[in-house]
Structure formats: structure tokens, C-alpha cells
Coordinates of C-alpha atoms in Angstrom, one line a residue:
M736 CA 148.2 78.6 97.5
S737 CA 151.5 78.8 99.4
A738 CA 154.2 81.3 100.2
T739 CA 153.6 84.5 102.0
P740 CA 154.8 88.0 101.9
Q741 CA 155.5 90.8 104.2
K742 CA 154.1 93.2 101.6
N743 CA 154.1 96.3 103.7
R744 CA 157.9 96.0 103.8
A745 CA 157.9 94.9 100.2
S746 CA 156.0 97.9 99.0
R747 CA 158.3 100.3 100.9
R748 CA 161.2 98.8 99.1
V749 CA 159.5 98.9 95.7
L750 CA 158.4 102.5 96.2
A751 CA 162.0 103.3 97.2
A752 CA 163.1 101.7 93.9
A753 CA 160.6 103.9 92.1
A754 CA 162.3 107.0 93.4
G755 CA 165.6 105.7 92.1
L756 CA 164.0 104.9 88.8
A757 CA 162.1 108.2 88.6
T758 CA 131.5 71.9 84.1
M759 CA 128.9 71.4 83.2
G760 CA 127.4 69.5 86.2
A761 CA 123.7 69.2 86.8
L762 CA 121.5 67.5 89.4
V763 CA 118.0 66.9 88.2
A764 CA 115.7 64.6 90.1
A765 CA 112.1 64.3 91.0
M766 CA 110.9 67.6 92.5
P767 CA 108.4 68.1 95.3
A768 CA 105.0 69.4 94.6
G769 CA 105.0 73.1 93.7
A770 CA 108.5 73.1 92.2
H771 CA 108.4 72.9 88.5
D772 CA 110.8 73.6 85.6
R773 CA 113.3 76.5 85.7
G774 CA 111.7 79.9 85.5
H775 CA 111.4 83.0 87.6
G776 CA 108.2 82.0 89.3
H777 CA 106.4 78.7 89.6
G778 CA 102.8 78.3 90.6
H779 CA 99.6 76.2 90.0
G780 CA 97.7 78.5 87.8
H781 CA 96.7 82.1 86.9
G782 CA 96.1 84.4 89.8
H783 CA 98.1 82.4 92.3
K784 CA 101.3 83.6 94.0
P785 CA 104.2 81.4 92.7
R786 CA 105.3 78.8 95.2
T787 CA 109.0 79.1 94.2
V788 CA 111.4 81.7 92.7
D789 CA 114.8 81.0 91.1
V790 CA 117.8 82.7 92.8
Q791 CA 120.9 83.1 90.6
L792 CA 124.1 82.5 92.5
L793 CA 127.2 83.7 90.6
S794 CA 130.5 82.8 92.1
F795 CA 134.3 82.8 91.6
N796 CA 137.4 82.3 93.7
D797 CA 141.2 82.9 93.9
L798 CA 141.3 86.1 91.9
H799 CA 144.6 87.0 93.5
G800 CA 144.5 90.6 92.3
N801 CA 144.7 89.6 88.6
L802 CA 143.0 92.7 87.2
E803 CA 144.7 92.4 83.8
P804 CA 144.4 89.2 81.8
P805 CA 147.0 86.7 83.1
A806 CA 149.8 86.1 80.7
G807 CA 150.8 82.8 79.0
S808 CA 149.5 79.5 80.2
A809 CA 148.4 81.0 83.5
G810 CA 145.8 82.8 81.5
E811 CA 144.2 79.8 79.9
V812 CA 141.5 77.3 80.8
S813 CA 141.3 73.7 79.4
E814 CA 138.1 72.8 77.5
R815 CA 137.2 69.3 76.6
Q816 CA 136.0 69.1 73.0
P817 CA 133.3 66.7 71.7
D818 CA 135.9 64.5 70.1
G819 CA 137.7 64.1 73.5
T820 CA 140.6 66.4 72.7
V821 CA 141.4 69.3 75.1
K822 CA 141.8 72.8 73.9
P823 CA 143.4 75.7 75.8
I824 CA 141.2 78.9 75.8
P825 CA 142.6 82.4 76.8
A826 CA 140.5 83.7 79.7
G827 CA 140.3 86.2 82.5
G828 CA 140.9 89.9 83.1
V829 CA 138.6 91.9 85.3
E830 CA 137.1 93.9 82.4
H831 CA 136.0 90.7 80.9
L832 CA 134.8 89.2 84.2
A833 CA 132.7 92.3 84.7
T834 CA 131.1 91.9 81.3
S835 CA 130.5 88.2 81.9
L836 CA 128.8 88.8 85.2
R837 CA 126.7 91.7 84.1
T838 CA 125.5 89.8 81.0
A839 CA 124.7 86.7 83.2
R840 CA 122.6 88.8 85.6
K841 CA 120.3 90.1 82.8
G842 CA 116.8 88.6 83.2
S843 CA 117.5 87.3 86.7
P844 CA 115.5 89.4 89.2
Y845 CA 117.1 87.5 92.1
S846 CA 120.9 87.4 91.6
V847 CA 123.6 87.3 94.2
T848 CA 127.4 87.2 93.6
A849 CA 129.7 85.5 96.1
A850 CA 133.4 84.6 96.3
A851 CA 135.3 81.9 98.1
G852 CA 138.5 83.8 99.2
D853 CA 141.9 84.8 98.0
M854 CA 140.6 87.8 96.2
V855 CA 143.8 89.5 97.1
G856 CA 147.4 88.5 98.0
A857 CA 150.1 87.1 95.8
S858 CA 148.9 89.7 93.3
P859 CA 150.6 91.1 90.2
L860 CA 152.4 94.5 90.7
L861 CA 149.4 96.5 89.5
S862 CA 147.5 95.5 92.6
G863 CA 150.2 94.3 94.9
L864 CA 152.2 97.6 94.8
F865 CA 149.2 99.4 96.3
H866 CA 148.3 96.8 98.9
D867 CA 145.5 95.5 96.7
E868 CA 143.4 98.6 97.0
P869 CA 142.8 98.5 93.2
T870 CA 141.3 95.0 93.5
I871 CA 138.9 95.9 96.3
E872 CA 137.8 98.9 94.2
A873 CA 137.3 96.5 91.2
L874 CA 135.3 94.0 93.3
N875 CA 133.1 96.9 94.5
K876 CA 132.4 97.8 90.9
L877 CA 131.7 94.2 90.1
K878 CA 128.9 94.3 92.7
L879 CA 130.3 91.4 94.7
D880 CA 127.8 90.7 97.5
V881 CA 130.0 88.6 99.9
S882 CA 133.3 86.8 100.1
A883 CA 134.9 84.3 102.5
V884 CA 138.5 85.0 103.4
G885 CA 141.2 82.9 102.0
N886 CA 144.7 82.3 103.5
H887 CA 146.2 85.1 101.3
E888 CA 143.9 87.6 102.9
F889 CA 146.1 87.2 106.0
D890 CA 149.4 87.8 104.1
E891 CA 149.8 91.2 105.8
G892 CA 148.0 90.3 109.0
A893 CA 144.7 91.0 110.7
A894 CA 145.0 94.8 110.9
E895 CA 145.6 95.1 107.1
L896 CA 142.6 92.7 106.4
T897 CA 140.5 94.8 108.6
R898 CA 141.6 98.0 106.7
L899 CA 140.7 96.3 103.4
Q900 CA 137.2 95.7 104.9
K901 CA 136.6 99.0 106.6
G902 CA 138.7 101.4 104.6
G903 CA 141.3 104.1 105.4
C904 CA 144.7 104.8 103.8
H905 CA 147.7 102.6 104.4
P906 CA 149.2 103.2 107.9
V907 CA 152.8 103.6 106.5
E908 CA 152.4 104.7 102.9
G909 CA 149.3 106.8 103.3
C910 CA 146.9 107.6 100.4
Y911 CA 148.0 106.7 96.9
E912 CA 145.9 109.2 95.0
K913 CA 145.7 112.9 96.0
G914 CA 142.4 113.8 97.7
K915 CA 141.2 110.2 97.6
K916 CA 140.7 108.1 100.7
F917 CA 140.5 104.3 100.3
K918 CA 136.9 103.4 101.3
G919 CA 137.2 99.7 101.8
A920 CA 135.1 96.8 100.6
D921 CA 131.4 97.3 100.0
F922 CA 130.9 93.6 100.5
P923 CA 131.4 91.7 103.8
Y924 CA 134.5 89.5 104.2
L925 CA 133.4 86.5 106.3
T926 CA 135.7 85.0 108.9
A927 CA 133.5 82.4 110.7
N928 CA 136.4 80.1 111.7
V929 CA 138.9 82.9 112.5
T930 CA 138.8 84.2 116.0
K931 CA 140.9 86.6 118.1
E932 CA 142.9 84.8 120.7
K933 CA 142.2 87.5 123.3
T934 CA 138.4 87.6 122.9
G935 CA 137.4 84.4 121.2
K936 CA 135.2 86.5 118.8
S937 CA 135.2 86.2 115.0
L938 CA 137.7 88.6 113.5
L939 CA 135.1 90.0 111.1
K940 CA 131.5 88.9 110.5
P941 CA 131.0 85.1 110.6
Y942 CA 128.0 85.2 108.2
T943 CA 125.7 87.6 106.4
I944 CA 122.0 87.3 105.3
W945 CA 121.2 88.3 101.7
K946 CA 117.6 89.5 101.4
K947 CA 115.3 90.5 98.4
N948 CA 111.6 90.7 98.3
G949 CA 111.1 88.3 101.2
V950 CA 113.8 85.9 99.9
K951 CA 116.5 85.3 102.5
I952 CA 119.8 83.3 102.0
G953 CA 122.5 83.0 104.6
F954 CA 126.1 82.9 103.7
I955 CA 128.7 81.5 106.1
G956 CA 132.4 82.1 105.1
V957 CA 135.4 80.1 106.3
T958 CA 139.1 79.6 105.3
L959 CA 141.0 76.4 105.6
E960 CA 141.9 75.4 109.1
G961 CA 145.5 75.0 108.1
T962 CA 146.0 78.6 107.2
P963 CA 148.8 79.1 109.8
D964 CA 150.8 76.4 108.1
I965 CA 150.9 78.3 104.8
V966 CA 151.1 81.9 106.0
T967 CA 154.0 83.5 107.9
A968 CA 153.6 83.6 111.7
E969 CA 153.4 87.4 111.6
G970 CA 150.4 87.2 109.3
V971 CA 148.3 85.1 111.7
K972 CA 149.6 86.6 115.0
G973 CA 146.9 86.8 117.6
L974 CA 144.4 84.6 115.6
K975 CA 143.1 81.1 116.0
F976 CA 141.8 79.0 113.1
H977 CA 139.1 76.5 113.7
D978 CA 137.7 73.3 112.1
E979 CA 135.7 74.2 109.0
V980 CA 132.9 71.6 109.4
K981 CA 132.2 72.4 113.1
T982 CA 132.2 76.1 112.5
I983 CA 129.8 75.9 109.5
N984 CA 127.5 73.6 111.4
K985 CA 127.5 75.9 114.4
Y986 CA 126.5 78.9 112.4
A987 CA 124.0 77.0 110.2
K988 CA 122.2 76.1 113.4
E989 CA 122.2 79.8 114.5
L990 CA 120.9 80.9 111.1
D991 CA 118.2 78.2 111.2
R992 CA 117.1 79.5 114.6
K993 CA 116.8 83.0 113.1
G994 CA 114.4 81.6 110.5
V995 CA 117.0 81.5 107.7
K996 CA 116.5 78.1 106.1
S997 CA 118.4 78.7 102.8
I998 CA 122.2 78.6 103.5
V999 CA 125.3 78.6 101.3
A1000 CA 128.8 77.9 102.7
L1001 CA 131.7 79.8 101.1
I1002 CA 134.8 77.7 101.9
H1003 CA 138.4 78.5 101.0
E1004 CA 139.4 74.9 100.7
G1005 CA 139.0 72.6 97.7
G1006 CA 139.6 69.5 95.8
A1007 CA 141.2 68.0 92.7
P1008 CA 139.0 66.8 89.9
A1009 CA 140.2 63.9 87.8
S1010 CA 140.4 66.2 84.8
T1011 CA 141.7 69.7 84.5
S1012 CA 139.0 70.6 81.9
Y1013 CA 136.5 73.0 83.3
N1014 CA 133.6 71.2 81.6
Y1015 CA 134.6 67.8 82.9
N1016 CA 131.6 65.9 84.4
C1017 CA 132.9 64.9 87.8
D1018 CA 129.6 63.2 88.6
S1019 CA 130.5 60.4 86.1
P1020 CA 129.8 57.6 86.8
G1021 CA 128.3 58.6 90.2
A1022 CA 127.9 61.7 92.3
G1023 CA 131.3 63.2 93.2
D1024 CA 133.2 60.2 91.8
G1025 CA 135.6 62.4 89.9
I1026 CA 136.8 64.6 92.7
S1027 CA 139.3 64.0 95.6
G1028 CA 141.0 66.1 98.2
P1029 CA 140.0 67.8 101.5
I1030 CA 136.7 69.3 100.3
V1031 CA 135.2 65.8 99.9
D1032 CA 135.3 65.0 103.6
I1033 CA 134.4 68.5 104.5
A1034 CA 131.3 68.3 102.3
K1035 CA 130.3 65.0 103.7
G1036 CA 130.4 66.5 107.3
I1037 CA 128.5 69.7 106.8
T1038 CA 125.0 69.7 108.0
P1039 CA 122.2 69.2 105.5
K1040 CA 120.9 72.6 106.6
V1041 CA 123.5 74.0 104.1
D1042 CA 122.2 73.9 100.5
A1043 CA 125.3 74.5 98.4
L1044 CA 129.1 74.8 98.8
V1045 CA 131.2 77.4 96.9
T1046 CA 134.9 76.4 97.3
G1047 CA 138.4 77.5 96.2
H1048 CA 142.1 77.3 97.2
T1049 CA 143.1 74.5 94.8
H1050 CA 142.6 76.7 91.7
Q1051 CA 140.7 73.9 90.1
A1052 CA 137.4 74.0 88.1
Y1053 CA 134.6 71.6 89.1
V1054 CA 130.8 71.4 89.5
C1055 CA 130.1 68.2 91.5
T1056 CA 127.5 66.7 93.7
V1057 CA 128.8 65.2 97.0
P1058 CA 126.4 63.5 99.4
D1059 CA 125.6 65.4 102.6
P1060 CA 125.5 63.5 106.0
A1061 CA 121.9 62.4 105.2
G1062 CA 123.1 60.9 102.0
N1063 CA 121.4 63.5 99.8
P1064 CA 123.4 65.0 96.9
R1065 CA 124.6 68.6 97.3
M1066 CA 126.3 70.9 94.9
V1067 CA 130.0 71.7 95.4
T1068 CA 131.6 74.2 93.0
S1069 CA 134.9 75.9 92.2
A1070 CA 135.8 78.3 89.3
S1071 CA 139.5 77.8 88.7
S1072 CA 141.4 81.0 89.5
F1073 CA 142.5 84.5 88.3
G1074 CA 138.9 85.4 87.2
K1075 CA 139.1 82.9 84.2
L1076 CA 135.8 81.2 85.0
Y1077 CA 132.6 82.0 86.9
T1078 CA 130.0 79.6 88.2
D1079 CA 126.3 80.1 87.5
T1080 CA 124.1 78.2 90.0
T1081 CA 120.3 78.2 90.1
L1082 CA 118.8 77.9 93.6
T1083 CA 115.1 77.3 93.5
Y1084 CA 113.7 79.0 96.6
D1085 CA 110.4 77.7 98.1
L1086 CA 108.5 80.8 99.4
R1087 CA 106.5 78.7 101.8
T1088 CA 109.3 76.7 103.5
K1089 CA 111.9 79.5 103.0
D1090 CA 114.3 76.7 101.9
I1091 CA 116.1 75.7 98.7
V1092 CA 114.5 72.9 96.7
R1093 CA 117.8 70.9 96.7
T1094 CA 116.7 68.5 93.9
S1095 CA 116.3 71.5 91.6
V1096 CA 119.8 72.9 92.0
K1097 CA 121.6 73.3 88.7
S1098 CA 125.1 74.6 88.2
A1099 CA 127.7 75.1 85.4
N1100 CA 131.1 76.8 85.0
H1101 CA 131.4 79.4 82.2
V1102 CA 134.6 80.8 80.6
V1103 CA 135.3 84.5 81.0
T1104 CA 136.1 85.0 77.4
R1105 CA 138.3 87.9 76.3
D1106 CA 136.4 90.3 74.0
P1107 CA 138.9 91.5 71.4
E1108 CA 137.1 94.8 71.4
G1109 CA 137.7 95.1 75.1
G1110 CA 135.5 94.5 78.1
A1111 CA 133.8 96.8 80.6
K1112 CA 134.9 100.4 80.2
D1113 CA 134.8 101.3 83.9
M1114 CA 137.2 98.4 84.6
R1115 CA 139.5 99.5 81.7
D1116 CA 139.5 103.0 83.1
L1117 CA 140.4 101.7 86.6
I1118 CA 143.3 99.6 85.2
T1119 CA 144.6 102.6 83.2
R1120 CA 144.5 104.9 86.2
W1121 CA 146.4 102.5 88.5
N1122 CA 148.8 101.5 85.7
K1123 CA 149.8 105.2 85.3
L1124 CA 150.7 105.3 89.0
A1125 CA 152.7 102.0 88.8
A1126 CA 154.4 102.7 85.4
P1127 CA 157.7 104.2 86.6
I1128 CA 158.4 101.0 88.5
A1129 CA 156.5 98.4 86.5
N1130 CA 158.1 99.2 83.1
A1131 CA 161.8 99.1 84.1
P1132 CA 163.6 96.3 82.1
Q1133 CA 165.3 93.6 84.3
G1134 CA 166.5 91.2 81.7
W1135 CA 165.8 89.3 78.5
I1136 CA 164.6 85.8 77.7
S1137 CA 164.7 83.8 74.4
A1138 CA 161.4 81.9 75.0
D1139 CA 158.7 81.3 77.6
I1140 CA 160.1 80.0 80.9
N1141 CA 157.2 78.3 82.6
G1142 CA 156.7 78.2 86.3
R1143 CA 153.1 78.4 87.4
G1144 CA 152.0 77.1 84.1
S1145 CA 154.2 74.0 84.3
T1146 CA 152.6 70.8 85.7
A1147 CA 156.0 69.0 86.0
P1148 CA 157.6 68.4 89.4
E1149 CA 160.7 70.3 88.3
K1150 CA 159.8 73.6 86.6
P1151 CA 162.1 75.6 84.3
L1152 CA 161.4 78.8 86.2
G1153 CA 161.8 77.0 89.5
N1154 CA 165.3 76.2 88.4
V1155 CA 166.0 79.8 87.5
I1156 CA 164.7 81.1 90.8
A1157 CA 166.7 78.5 92.9
D1158 CA 169.9 79.3 90.9
A1159 CA 169.4 83.0 91.4
Q1160 CA 169.1 82.4 95.2
L1161 CA 172.2 80.2 95.3
E1162 CA 174.3 82.6 93.2
G1163 CA 173.3 85.6 95.3
L1164 CA 173.9 83.9 98.7
A1165 CA 176.9 81.6 97.9
P1166 CA 179.6 84.3 98.6
A1167 CA 181.0 83.8 102.1
D1168 CA 179.9 87.3 103.2
K1169 CA 176.4 86.7 101.9
G1170 CA 175.8 83.4 103.7
G1171 CA 178.0 80.9 102.1
A1172 CA 175.1 78.9 100.6
D1173 CA 175.8 75.4 99.2
V1174 CA 172.3 74.8 97.9
A1175 CA 169.0 76.6 97.6
F1176 CA 165.3 75.5 97.8
M1177 CA 162.3 77.3 96.4
N1178 CA 158.7 76.3 97.3
P1179 CA 156.6 75.7 94.2
G1180 CA 153.6 77.6 95.5
G1181 CA 155.6 80.8 95.7
I1182 CA 156.0 80.8 91.9
R1183 CA 153.0 82.8 90.9
G1184 CA 153.3 83.1 87.1
D1185 CA 155.5 82.4 84.1
L1186 CA 158.1 84.5 82.3
V1187 CA 156.4 85.1 79.0
Y1188 CA 158.4 85.9 75.8
K1189 CA 155.6 87.9 74.2
A1190 CA 155.5 91.6 75.2
S1191 CA 152.8 92.5 77.7
G1192 CA 153.1 96.2 76.8
S1193 CA 155.4 98.4 74.8
E1194 CA 158.7 96.9 76.2
G1195 CA 159.2 94.5 73.2
D1196 CA 159.2 90.7 73.0
G1197 CA 161.6 88.9 75.3
V1198 CA 162.0 91.8 77.7
V1199 CA 161.3 91.0 81.4
T1200 CA 160.0 94.1 83.1
Y1201 CA 160.0 94.7 86.9
G1202 CA 156.2 94.2 86.8
E1203 CA 156.6 90.8 85.2
A1204 CA 159.3 89.7 87.6
F1205 CA 157.1 90.9 90.5
T1206 CA 154.2 88.9 89.2
V1207 CA 156.4 85.7 89.4
Q1208 CA 157.6 86.5 92.9
P1209 CA 155.2 89.0 94.5
F1210 CA 155.8 88.2 98.1
T1211 CA 159.2 89.8 98.4
N1212 CA 160.2 87.4 101.1
M1213 CA 163.6 87.9 102.7
M1214 CA 166.1 85.2 102.1
N1215 CA 167.6 83.1 104.9
V1216 CA 170.8 81.0 104.9
V1217 CA 171.0 78.4 107.7
D1218 CA 172.9 75.4 108.8
L1219 CA 171.2 72.0 108.3
T1220 CA 172.8 68.6 108.6
G1221 CA 172.7 66.2 105.7
A1222 CA 170.2 64.1 107.6
Q1223 CA 167.9 67.1 107.9
L1224 CA 168.3 67.8 104.2
V1225 CA 167.2 64.2 103.4
T1226 CA 164.3 64.5 105.8
A1227 CA 163.2 67.8 104.1
L1228 CA 163.2 66.1 100.7
Q1229 CA 161.1 63.2 102.1
Q1230 CA 158.6 65.7 103.6
Q1231 CA 157.8 66.8 100.0
V1232 CA 155.9 63.5 99.6
S1233 CA 155.0 62.4 103.1
G1234 CA 153.1 63.7 106.2
P1235 CA 150.8 66.6 105.3
N1236 CA 152.2 66.6 101.7
E1237 CA 151.7 62.9 101.0
A1238 CA 148.3 63.3 99.3
S1239 CA 149.3 66.4 97.4
P1240 CA 153.1 66.5 97.0
K1241 CA 154.9 69.8 97.2
I1242 CA 158.1 69.3 95.1
L1243 CA 160.8 71.9 96.1
Q1244 CA 162.6 73.5 93.2
V1245 CA 166.3 72.9 93.7
S1246 CA 169.5 74.8 92.6
K1247 CA 172.0 73.4 90.2
G1248 CA 174.3 70.7 91.6
L1249 CA 171.6 69.0 93.7
T1250 CA 170.2 65.8 92.0
Y1251 CA 168.1 62.9 93.1
T1252 CA 165.4 60.4 91.9
L1253 CA 161.7 60.6 92.8
D1254 CA 160.0 57.3 92.5
L1255 CA 156.2 58.0 92.3
T1256 CA 155.4 54.3 92.1
K1257 CA 156.1 54.1 95.8
T1258 CA 154.3 55.7 98.7
G1259 CA 155.2 58.3 101.4
A1260 CA 158.8 59.1 102.2
A1261 CA 160.0 56.1 100.2
R1262 CA 159.3 58.0 97.0
V1263 CA 162.6 59.8 97.5
V1264 CA 165.4 57.4 96.6
T1265 CA 167.8 58.4 99.4
D1266 CA 171.0 56.9 98.0
S1267 CA 170.4 58.9 94.8
I1268 CA 170.6 62.3 96.5
K1269 CA 173.9 64.0 95.5
L1270 CA 175.3 67.5 95.7
N1271 CA 177.8 68.4 93.0
G1272 CA 178.2 64.7 92.4
A1273 CA 178.9 63.7 96.0
A1274 CA 176.5 61.7 98.2
I1275 CA 174.9 63.7 101.0
D1276 CA 176.7 63.0 104.2
P1277 CA 174.1 62.7 107.1
A1278 CA 176.6 64.1 109.6
K1279 CA 177.9 67.0 107.6
T1280 CA 176.6 70.6 107.9
Y1281 CA 175.4 72.3 104.8
R1282 CA 174.5 76.0 104.3
V1283 CA 171.0 76.1 102.8
A1284 CA 169.4 79.1 101.2
M1285 CA 165.6 79.5 101.2
N1286 CA 163.0 82.2 101.7
E1287 CA 161.9 83.1 105.2
F1288 CA 158.6 81.2 104.8
L1289 CA 160.3 77.9 104.1
A1290 CA 162.9 78.7 106.8
G1291 CA 160.0 78.9 109.2
G1292 CA 159.0 75.3 108.4
G1293 CA 156.1 76.5 106.1
D1294 CA 154.3 74.3 103.6
G1295 CA 154.8 71.2 105.7
F1296 CA 158.6 71.3 105.9
P1297 CA 159.4 71.2 109.6
A1298 CA 162.9 70.0 108.9
L1299 CA 163.7 73.2 107.1
G1300 CA 162.6 75.1 110.2
Q1301 CA 165.4 73.5 112.3
G1302 CA 168.2 75.5 110.8
K1303 CA 170.8 77.2 112.9
N1304 CA 173.2 80.1 112.4
K1305 CA 170.7 82.1 110.4
L1306 CA 171.9 84.9 108.1
V1307 CA 169.2 87.1 106.6
G1308 CA 170.0 88.1 103.1
A1309 CA 168.4 90.2 100.3
S1310 CA 164.8 89.6 99.2
D1311 CA 163.9 86.8 96.7
L1312 CA 162.8 89.4 94.2
D1313 CA 166.0 91.4 94.4
L1314 CA 168.1 88.2 93.8
F1315 CA 165.8 87.1 90.9
N1316 CA 166.2 90.5 89.2
A1317 CA 170.0 90.6 89.9
Y1318 CA 170.3 87.1 88.3
L1319 CA 168.3 88.2 85.2
A1320 CA 170.6 91.3 84.8
A1321 CA 173.8 89.2 85.2
H1322 CA 172.8 86.3 82.9
S1323 CA 170.9 88.0 80.0
S1324 CA 171.2 90.9 77.5
A1325 CA 169.4 91.9 74.4
S1326 CA 171.9 90.1 72.2
A1327 CA 172.3 87.1 74.6
P1328 CA 168.9 86.4 76.2
L1329 CA 168.4 83.8 78.9
A1330 CA 167.1 80.5 77.5
P1331 CA 164.8 78.1 79.4
P1332 CA 167.1 75.8 81.5
A1333 CA 167.1 72.1 81.2
T1334 CA 165.0 70.3 83.8
D1335 CA 167.3 67.4 84.7
R1336 CA 167.9 67.7 88.4
I1337 CA 165.0 65.5 89.6
T1338 CA 164.6 62.2 87.8
V1339 CA 161.0 61.1 88.1
I1340 CA 159.9 57.5 87.9
R1341 CA 156.1 57.0 87.3

């Protein structure tokens, strides 16, 4: 998702603070001769070598360093019940993901585990504080075989991604544990469509070939071509991002020439199913009818040489069949986010043709249920070890709340936590010597969690710790205050629902005093009712100059807001996290906790 950190800088600041602190979807059709019902080997009688074997493909995406079970609504999946109602189920946590995957592998002699990117980045403090080394260590223990890169793998730039792959201690902060050198990922990160500007070569490997007992499956990994639009310029410096379809087709041809006929594409781009329930059948009434978004056109353009697509980025759950260019159905899957689901796909491999029997592919999403007795002990030990290192910073109280204040878990255009964050930015940057801000904007993708009333540890209910605040705003972006005209402000609000954001609107969270009407019955820029836009009760004057506060990502025109990138007279302020924590401290106490704010700034017409 959106928003991007400069986490090397963030971690230095955080460590300095420490010193001060001391679907079920299935495709079953007529099978060719020799491919029978599901089993570990299929043949024509006793004494014959089986014609096919089943390969189990386990996959997940968008973990974002969520080693501990995500709190609040961010840690739930929706399950459609037989009576049509939808029930939220707590899910996730790497100890439970490990248990789920290890259990699923039992009885499957051919099992491969793959991921579709954003394993790290925008991570909670437990992982983010240590540049996501804990997450790479956990993925190694999970026996992940391969992953595509996502946009968040570029949050700290190509050199840091390369370090996560190859190992070595952090260039600035060094090794975190005495006598231990970070060894890097045991699995290959694939960057097929990411090349170095100077050489034209793929940053890391474009593909890998998984082999077992004569079975060969090629994996090609790509991230979304639009990564530079949702990552800071520093994060993608010296890199070029190429078309997903052309890249996958190029390498599928190369794998085919090498005799690898079974191919899976790992794509960090996704779609939106018609229902958020993980067990929704998006092939009803027809193949792929219940899914929309970029992945649909991508899937329709990828060569039939590719047998299945594992996708991500949108944090949605789906198991769909979308026709390939030859018109044949092909499985496209995604497993929500934060390790709450995993997908189990059966690929029937024909030992004679070396290809997947596409008509036999079956797939389903499964909930990573939380075992009340605890999950995998090795993962619990890993979490305990890193938590001990993080504790002096993570457990420091920042403020108090009277109830949950939802951000990531809110599906409304205006989110209660978005209002708190925007107000914190305005308050911190309104003083003349701090930038003189008149209004503040926060991008919704930068809100990575909820503030949850229930205690996450021993701090007590209602206490917001540094770790919890960091989980909400893990990027530690520096704040900018710039001059924008009223006309540019109006254009920016229109860009929420037009241009690249028309199909999937990105509604900015706005500070108190700014009000307007969003008419979703209209299309494009017309959805913003321009004569309704007011600041402190006064209509926006197109010719007037306003001082606008926002994080450096938005101030660079990120997330499809070029108008916000036109600001002048820039003043660089404190970090978004520092302002957020300062606001919590100023507006809450144990006896007078902060209540969820009203969401009455954006009037929505549907």
C-alpha cells in the first residue's frame, strides 16, 4: 500500500529515543488422459510409473513484518456463514502461520511455499526498529522458498533490499545482537521487472526454478510497474520498473526454452473482489466475474505458458479463475494480508509433458487461526528475543484513549484515526516558527493500524505505547509545510477521485476546519462538490495562498497527487510520528483519555 519511510533515518531517531528512555474457489473440468482424481500419484495400474504427481503450492502476501498477531480489526478476516451473514474471525501472527503451514505440508511430498511481496516494510516496531531483520529470520524458519518483491521492499532503497537478500549487518547501526551477523534471506527475492538504470540488468534474480525428484516449476516474480508512484524517490533511485505482462511473458519464454514447462507468476499487484469475505466465490456466476482491478487485465495478457498467478498488494482475499489469452481459465489467488490467511493450491504435474494439467488446478484460502495454547515455539522464542531488545522503546506510554480509534480497520472515506493524525500535524505545524500551517492532509495508505483500547501487553487498557503509535505510523516521514494556491488545493481534492485514483479513490484525511461534500453518484473530478469546500467556514479562494502541511511523500506528489507536489517555500518540520506522539501527550491523560473524534468533515453522498 502507500506511503513510504526513510527508515534508516527513522531507526536512528528511535534508537536515540531509546537512550533517552533508558475462498473457496475450484476449477474442475474434464481432464486429459492420465490425469485422474487428486492424489500423490496417478497411473494406469499396478507396476506403472504414475503419469502425474500433485504439487502443493502454499502462498501468502503482504505480511508487512506482522510477527505478532495484529491488534483490533486489522487482525480479523471476514467469513461468510451458510445463512449469508458475515462473521469476523481473529487471525494472524507468525507463530500461528508457522503452525498452519507446517500442518498443511504434512502428507504432501511435493510442497513449495511462495510469497507475492511486501513481506517487509510498513512494519510494526518489533520488526521495523531492526530494519526488518526479525521478519527475514522468521521467513527463513517458515521455509519460504521464493518471494516476489513488493513496493515496500524498496522503502529503504536498492542497497538495503540487497542486504536483506544477501545478509550483513546494517551499514549505520551495525549488528543488533552481540556476536550475531545477519545472514540474509534463505529464499530468493525475485525482481524480474526491476532493472538497474546503468546496466539494464535485473536488480536481483528475475526467476528461480524449484526442483524435486524430476519435478521442475519456474517462478517469475514482479512488482507493480507503478512502484515509483508510491515509494519515495530515494527508495527507487537508480532503478527502472517495467510492464508486468511483457516482463512475465519474456521470462516465461526463456524458461520454456530451458525445458521448464510449469510456471507460476508471483505478482505484487492485485484486484478487488465483490465481497471482502475470504470464502466468497468470485467465479459466480462465471469465471472471474466477481473480481475487478488491475490484476484482471494483467491476467488476461499473460502468456498461457504460465499456469497460475499468486498476487497481492490490495490486501484482499480471493481465489478466482480469469481466462488467459487463449480463453482458458487460470487460477489467480491472493491471501489478504498480515499473515491472516494462506492459500493452498494443488498443481497436478504431468511427468511426461513436464507441464501442469491446468484443468486439475484446485485452490482455496484458509484462515490462520490463533491457537489459544500458542503456536510454533521457535517463532514464540524469536518474538520474545526481539521484544526484549525493543522493550525500552516499545513500552513507553505516549497517551491514553477511551475506546478504539480506527484507522486501517475503518472502511469509511473519513477515518477517526485519520482525523487525529491530521489534527496532530496541523497543531504541530501551525505556529509561525514551525511552518504556519493552515490545513493538513494525510494519505490514507500511510495509516497502518488502529489505536486499540485493549492492552497489548502489561501497559493496561487504554494506554497507547510507543510501539502501538509506531505501528500506526511506521514510516517516520518528515513533515513538510508548503505554499499552495486555493486552485491547487481544489485540484488536489479532485485528484482523490480522478486520474490514477478514479478507479480506486484515495481519500485524504483532513485536519479540523476543512469541510466539503463528496458525491459518489458522480464520476471523476465531479465527485468533489467544489463550491462546498470551506476552510474554517470560508470558501476556498482560488487566488489565495495557503500553507499546507503533509508528509514528504505527499509533498513529492506521491499516491497520484501531482498538485500537492507543486508546493513552494517548503519548510521541513518534525516527523509525523513525533507530532502524533506529541498530540497524544497534549490531549490525553489517565483521567481524561482521548475519545474517538467525530467524522463530520467530509459529507458523503452515495
